[in-house]
Short mmCIF file of C-alpha atoms and ligand atoms in Angstrom, two decimals:
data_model
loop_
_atom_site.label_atom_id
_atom_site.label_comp_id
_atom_site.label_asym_id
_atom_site.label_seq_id
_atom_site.Cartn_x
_atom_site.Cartn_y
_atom_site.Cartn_z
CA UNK R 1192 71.59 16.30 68.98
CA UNK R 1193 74.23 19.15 69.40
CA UNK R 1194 74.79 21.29 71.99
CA UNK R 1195 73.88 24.96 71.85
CA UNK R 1196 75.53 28.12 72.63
CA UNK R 1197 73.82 31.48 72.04
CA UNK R 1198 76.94 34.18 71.92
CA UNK R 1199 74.66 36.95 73.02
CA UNK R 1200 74.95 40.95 72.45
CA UNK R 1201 72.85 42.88 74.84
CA UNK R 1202 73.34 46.27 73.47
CA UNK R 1203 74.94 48.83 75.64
CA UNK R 1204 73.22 47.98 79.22
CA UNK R 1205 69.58 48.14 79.62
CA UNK R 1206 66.99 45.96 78.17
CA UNK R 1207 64.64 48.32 76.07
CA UNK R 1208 68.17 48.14 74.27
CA UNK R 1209 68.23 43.94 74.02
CA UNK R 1210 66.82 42.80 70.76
CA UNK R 1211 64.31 40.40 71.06
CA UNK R 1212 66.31 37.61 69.46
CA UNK R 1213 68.85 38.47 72.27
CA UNK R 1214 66.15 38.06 74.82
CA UNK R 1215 65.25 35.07 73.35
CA UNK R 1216 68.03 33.52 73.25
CA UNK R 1217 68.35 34.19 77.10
CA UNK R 1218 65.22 32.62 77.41
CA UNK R 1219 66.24 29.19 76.06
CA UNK R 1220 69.19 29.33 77.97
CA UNK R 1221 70.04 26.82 81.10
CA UNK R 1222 72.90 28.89 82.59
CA UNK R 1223 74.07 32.67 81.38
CA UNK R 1224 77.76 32.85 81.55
CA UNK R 1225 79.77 36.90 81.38
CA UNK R 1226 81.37 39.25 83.42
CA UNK R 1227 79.33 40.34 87.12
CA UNK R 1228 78.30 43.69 85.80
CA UNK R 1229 76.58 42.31 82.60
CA UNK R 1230 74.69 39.95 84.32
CA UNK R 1231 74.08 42.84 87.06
CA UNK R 1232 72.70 45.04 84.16
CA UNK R 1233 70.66 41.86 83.43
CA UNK R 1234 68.80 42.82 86.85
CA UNK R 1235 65.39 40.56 88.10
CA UNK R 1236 64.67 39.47 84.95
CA UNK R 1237 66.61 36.20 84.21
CA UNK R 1238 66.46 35.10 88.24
CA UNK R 1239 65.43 31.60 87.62
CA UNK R 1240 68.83 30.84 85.37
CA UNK R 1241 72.25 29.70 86.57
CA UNK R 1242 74.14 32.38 86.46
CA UNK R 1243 78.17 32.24 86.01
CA UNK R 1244 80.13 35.42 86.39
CA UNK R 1245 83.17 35.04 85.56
CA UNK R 1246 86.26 37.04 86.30
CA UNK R 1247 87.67 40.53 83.60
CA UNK R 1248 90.60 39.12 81.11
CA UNK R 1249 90.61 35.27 80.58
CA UNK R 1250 88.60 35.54 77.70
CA UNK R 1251 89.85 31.64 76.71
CA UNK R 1252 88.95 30.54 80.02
CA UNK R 1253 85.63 31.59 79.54
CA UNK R 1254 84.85 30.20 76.12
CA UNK R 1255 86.11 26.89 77.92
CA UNK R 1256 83.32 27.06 80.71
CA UNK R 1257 80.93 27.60 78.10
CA UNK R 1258 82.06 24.80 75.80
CA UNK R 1259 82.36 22.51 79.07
CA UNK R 1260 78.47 23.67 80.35
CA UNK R 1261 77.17 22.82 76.91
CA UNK R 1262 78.78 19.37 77.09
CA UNK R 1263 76.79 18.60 80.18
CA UNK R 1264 74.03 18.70 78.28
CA UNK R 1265 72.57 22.27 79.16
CA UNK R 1266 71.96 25.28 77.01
CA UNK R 1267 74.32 27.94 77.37
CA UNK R 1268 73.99 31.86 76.68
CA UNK R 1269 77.61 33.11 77.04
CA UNK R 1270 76.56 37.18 77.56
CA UNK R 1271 78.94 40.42 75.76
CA UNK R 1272 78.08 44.06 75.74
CA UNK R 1273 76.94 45.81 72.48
CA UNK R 1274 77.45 43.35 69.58
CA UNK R 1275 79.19 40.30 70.38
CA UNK R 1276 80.80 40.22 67.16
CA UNK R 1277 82.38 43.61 67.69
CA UNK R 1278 85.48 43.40 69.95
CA UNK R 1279 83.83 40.81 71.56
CA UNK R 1280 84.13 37.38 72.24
CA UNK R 1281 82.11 35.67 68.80
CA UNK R 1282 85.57 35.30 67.11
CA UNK R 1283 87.22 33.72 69.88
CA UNK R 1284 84.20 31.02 70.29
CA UNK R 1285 84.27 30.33 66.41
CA UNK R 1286 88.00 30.05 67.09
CA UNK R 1287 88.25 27.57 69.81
CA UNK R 1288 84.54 25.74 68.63
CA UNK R 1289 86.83 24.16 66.31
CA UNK R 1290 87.70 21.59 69.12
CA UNK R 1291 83.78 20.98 70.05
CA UNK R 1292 82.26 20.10 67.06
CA UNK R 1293 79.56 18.67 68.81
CA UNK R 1294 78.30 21.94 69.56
CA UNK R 1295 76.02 24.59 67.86
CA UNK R 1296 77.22 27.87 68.02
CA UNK R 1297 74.59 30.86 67.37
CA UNK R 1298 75.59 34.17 67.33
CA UNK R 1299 73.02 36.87 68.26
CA UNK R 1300 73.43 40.50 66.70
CA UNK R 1301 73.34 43.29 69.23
CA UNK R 1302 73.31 47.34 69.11
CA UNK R 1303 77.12 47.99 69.29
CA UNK R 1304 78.37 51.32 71.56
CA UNK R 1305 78.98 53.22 67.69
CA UNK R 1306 75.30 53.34 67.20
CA UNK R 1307 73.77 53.35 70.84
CA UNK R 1308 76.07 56.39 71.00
CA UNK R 1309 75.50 57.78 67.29
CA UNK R 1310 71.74 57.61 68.60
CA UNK R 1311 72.38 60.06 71.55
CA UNK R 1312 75.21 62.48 69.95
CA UNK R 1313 72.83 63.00 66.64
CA UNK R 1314 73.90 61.56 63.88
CA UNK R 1315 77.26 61.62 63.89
CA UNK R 1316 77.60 58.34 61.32
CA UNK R 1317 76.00 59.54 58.27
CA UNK R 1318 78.72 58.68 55.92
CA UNK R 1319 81.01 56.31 55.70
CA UNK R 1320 82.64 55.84 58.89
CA UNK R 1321 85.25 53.17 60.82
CA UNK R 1322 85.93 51.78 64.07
CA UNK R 1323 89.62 52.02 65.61
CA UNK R 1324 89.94 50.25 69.12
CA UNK R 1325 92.83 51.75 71.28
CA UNK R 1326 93.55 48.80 73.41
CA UNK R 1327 97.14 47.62 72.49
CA UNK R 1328 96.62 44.97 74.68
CA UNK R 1329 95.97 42.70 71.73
CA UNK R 1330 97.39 44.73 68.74
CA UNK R 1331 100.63 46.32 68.36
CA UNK R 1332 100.20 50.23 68.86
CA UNK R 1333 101.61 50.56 65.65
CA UNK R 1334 99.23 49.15 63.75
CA UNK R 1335 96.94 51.43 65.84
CA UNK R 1336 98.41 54.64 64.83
CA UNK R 1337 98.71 53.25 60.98
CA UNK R 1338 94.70 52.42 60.99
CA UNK R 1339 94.13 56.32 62.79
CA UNK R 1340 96.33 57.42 59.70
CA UNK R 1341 94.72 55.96 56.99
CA UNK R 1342 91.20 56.60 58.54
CA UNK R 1343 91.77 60.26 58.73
CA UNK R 1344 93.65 59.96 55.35
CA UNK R 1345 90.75 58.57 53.98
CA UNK R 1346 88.09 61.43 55.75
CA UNK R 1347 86.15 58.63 57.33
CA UNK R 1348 84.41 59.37 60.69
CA UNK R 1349 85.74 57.54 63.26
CA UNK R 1350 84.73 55.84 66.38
CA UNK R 1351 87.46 55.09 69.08
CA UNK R 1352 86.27 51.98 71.22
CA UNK R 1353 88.35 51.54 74.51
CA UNK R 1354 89.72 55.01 74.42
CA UNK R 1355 91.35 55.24 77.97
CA UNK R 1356 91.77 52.30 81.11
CA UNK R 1357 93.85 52.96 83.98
CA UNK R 1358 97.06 51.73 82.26
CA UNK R 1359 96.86 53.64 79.09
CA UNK R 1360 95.58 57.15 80.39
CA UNK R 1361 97.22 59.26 78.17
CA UNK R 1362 95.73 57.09 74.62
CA UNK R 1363 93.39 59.44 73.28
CA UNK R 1364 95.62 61.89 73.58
CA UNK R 1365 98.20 60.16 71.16
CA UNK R 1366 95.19 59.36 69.07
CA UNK R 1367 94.07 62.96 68.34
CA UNK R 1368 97.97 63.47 68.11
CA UNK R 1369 97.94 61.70 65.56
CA UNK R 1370 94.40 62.99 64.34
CA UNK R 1371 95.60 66.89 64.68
CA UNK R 1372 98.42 65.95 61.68
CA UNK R 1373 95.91 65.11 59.40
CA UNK R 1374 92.99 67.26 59.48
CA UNK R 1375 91.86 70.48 61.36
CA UNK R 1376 91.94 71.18 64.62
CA UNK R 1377 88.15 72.53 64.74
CA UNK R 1378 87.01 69.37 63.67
CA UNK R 1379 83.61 68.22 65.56
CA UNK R 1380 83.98 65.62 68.13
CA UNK R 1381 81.84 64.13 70.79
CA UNK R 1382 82.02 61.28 73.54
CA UNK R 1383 79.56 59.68 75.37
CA UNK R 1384 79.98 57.97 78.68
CA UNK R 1385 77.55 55.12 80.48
CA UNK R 1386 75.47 54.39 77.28
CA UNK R 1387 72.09 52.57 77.80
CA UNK R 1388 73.43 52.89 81.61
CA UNK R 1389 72.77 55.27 84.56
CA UNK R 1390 75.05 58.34 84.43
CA UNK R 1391 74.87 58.53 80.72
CA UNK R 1392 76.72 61.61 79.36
CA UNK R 1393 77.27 62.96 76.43
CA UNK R 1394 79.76 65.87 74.94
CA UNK R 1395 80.36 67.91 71.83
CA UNK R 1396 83.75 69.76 71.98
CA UNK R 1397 86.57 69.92 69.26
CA UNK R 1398 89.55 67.73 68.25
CA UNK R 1399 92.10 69.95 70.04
CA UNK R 1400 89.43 70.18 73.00
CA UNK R 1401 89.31 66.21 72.97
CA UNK R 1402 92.79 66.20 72.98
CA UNK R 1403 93.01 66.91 76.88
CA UNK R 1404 89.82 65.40 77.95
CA UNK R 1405 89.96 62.63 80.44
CA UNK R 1406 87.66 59.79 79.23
CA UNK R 1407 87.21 56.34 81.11
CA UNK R 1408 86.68 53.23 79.92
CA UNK R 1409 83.15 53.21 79.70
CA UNK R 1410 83.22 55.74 77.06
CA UNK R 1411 83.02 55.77 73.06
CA UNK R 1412 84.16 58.75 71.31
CA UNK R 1413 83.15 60.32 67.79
CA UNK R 1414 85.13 62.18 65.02
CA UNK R 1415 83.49 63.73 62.73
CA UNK R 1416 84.74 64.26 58.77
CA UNK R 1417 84.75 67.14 56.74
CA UNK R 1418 81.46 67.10 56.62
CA UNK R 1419 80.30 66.77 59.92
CA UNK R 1420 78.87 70.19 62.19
CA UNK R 1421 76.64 70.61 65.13
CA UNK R 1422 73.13 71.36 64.23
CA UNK R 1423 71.16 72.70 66.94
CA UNK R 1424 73.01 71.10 69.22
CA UNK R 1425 73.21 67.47 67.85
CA UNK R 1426 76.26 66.16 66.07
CA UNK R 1427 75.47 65.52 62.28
CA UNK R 1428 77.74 63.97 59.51
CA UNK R 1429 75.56 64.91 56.00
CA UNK R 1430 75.04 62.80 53.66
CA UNK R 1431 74.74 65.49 50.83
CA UNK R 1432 71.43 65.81 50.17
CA UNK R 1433 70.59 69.30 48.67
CA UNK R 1434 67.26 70.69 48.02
CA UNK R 1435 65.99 74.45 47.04
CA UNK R 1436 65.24 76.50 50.62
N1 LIG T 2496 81.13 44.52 72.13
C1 LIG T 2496 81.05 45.91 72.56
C2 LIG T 2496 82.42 46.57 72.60
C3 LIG T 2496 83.34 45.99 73.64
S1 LIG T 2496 84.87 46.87 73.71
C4 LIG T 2496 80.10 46.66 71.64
O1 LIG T 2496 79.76 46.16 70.57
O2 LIG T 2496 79.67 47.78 71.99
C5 LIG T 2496 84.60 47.92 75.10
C6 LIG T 2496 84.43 49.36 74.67
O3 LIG T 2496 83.16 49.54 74.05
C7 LIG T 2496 84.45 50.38 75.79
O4 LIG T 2496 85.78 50.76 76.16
C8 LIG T 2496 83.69 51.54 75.18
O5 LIG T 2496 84.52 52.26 74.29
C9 LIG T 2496 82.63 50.81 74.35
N2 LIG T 2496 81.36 50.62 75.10
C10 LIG T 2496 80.75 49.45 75.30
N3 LIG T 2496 79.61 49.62 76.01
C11 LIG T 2496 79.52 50.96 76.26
C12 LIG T 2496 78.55 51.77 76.95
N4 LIG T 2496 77.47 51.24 77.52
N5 LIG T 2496 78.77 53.11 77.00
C13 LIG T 2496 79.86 53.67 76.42
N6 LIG T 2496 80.80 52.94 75.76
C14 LIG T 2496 80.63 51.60 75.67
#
């Protein structure tokens, strides 16, 4: 029989946010493997498991626990925020699995940080929209600026993942740089920090305004198309629906 590893999303942080396949695939699991504060935000509920935190960046080391537990014969649930697929750590599994092909890999969907967030801004994704990460730590910040380019060229709404870490503080502020050559300056624009997660917080201000906000790491930020506005309050992209008033 193979050996099974569930690459789990858990949505943005707390568990009314898990889906249950996510849940259940924490169930079947002999040992949960992730960074300390996902299995933190994993609270009382999974005390019985092993539990393996294991330390920020060596993503490859990681898989390689995982692929290692599994070979001892346990289940393994190797835990990601949001969606696991989505700048997470799916791709690098599939990548490596190629040397363990005694092993089962099942990747479970989870609510990624562009629609946990959407969900409190409004709804700011109504229309065709992308997702730009800023981290250059894996992608050439060229490529970076070319993607912000051609998404504003193309009036998508856009979603900046990792917009700020200690190293790169001034980011978003090349990003909306960028941005402000494009397309107006009033354009609406939102953030939220700590989704799913205590101290949530979520803003509406412009692009220029974004421009010279300080966001942390924790945060996704929204902006808007041409069609986008604040409606009593909420950020909304239309769709274009008309109808007589
Ligand atoms: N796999 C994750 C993304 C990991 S990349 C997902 O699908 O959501 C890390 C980035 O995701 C952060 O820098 C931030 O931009 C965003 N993010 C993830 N969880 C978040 C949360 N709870 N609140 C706000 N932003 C979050």
């Amino acid at each position: 029989m193979k050996h099974k590893i569930y690459i789990v999303g858990m949505g943005p942080g707390k568990e009314e946010m898990m889906t249950g396949e996510a849940v259940y695939a924490l169930e079947q699991a002999d040992i949960i493997v992730g960074y300390t504060t996902y299995l933190h935000l994993l609270g009382e509920h999974f005390r019985e498991k092993e539990l393996r935190a294991t330390p920020m960046r060596q993503e490859e080391k990681r898989c390689r626990i995982c692929f290692e537990e599994a070979e001892k014969g346990k289940t393994v649930a190797l835990l990601c925020s949001g969606d696991a697929g989505i700048y997470g750590m799916a791709s690098l599994m599939l990548e490596i699995g190629r040397e363990y092909p005694q092993t089962e890999l099942l990747v479970i969907a989870g609510v990624t940080a562009a629609s946990s967030g959407a969900a409190v801004l409004g709804a700011p994704l109504g229309h065709d929209f992308c997702t730009v990460s800023l981290s250059d730590l894996l992608t050439p910040w060229e490529t970076i600026e070319k993607r912000l380019r051609a998404a504003a060229e193309g009036d998508f709404v856009i979603v900046l993942y990792n917009p700020s870490s200690h190293k790169r503080k001034e980011y978003l502020k090349r990003a909306c740089d960028i941005l402000l050559s494009h397309v107006e300056g009033d354009r609406v624009c939102g953030y939220v920090e700590n989704i799913g997660r205590a101290g949530t917080r979520a803003e509406l201000c412009t692009l220029t305004e974004l421009r010279d906000r300080q966001v942390n790491m924790f945060t996704t930020v929204f902006i808007g198309n041409s069609e986008s506005e604040v409606i009593g309050g909420r950020f909304v992209t239309k769709r274009g629906y008309r109808w007589e008033e």
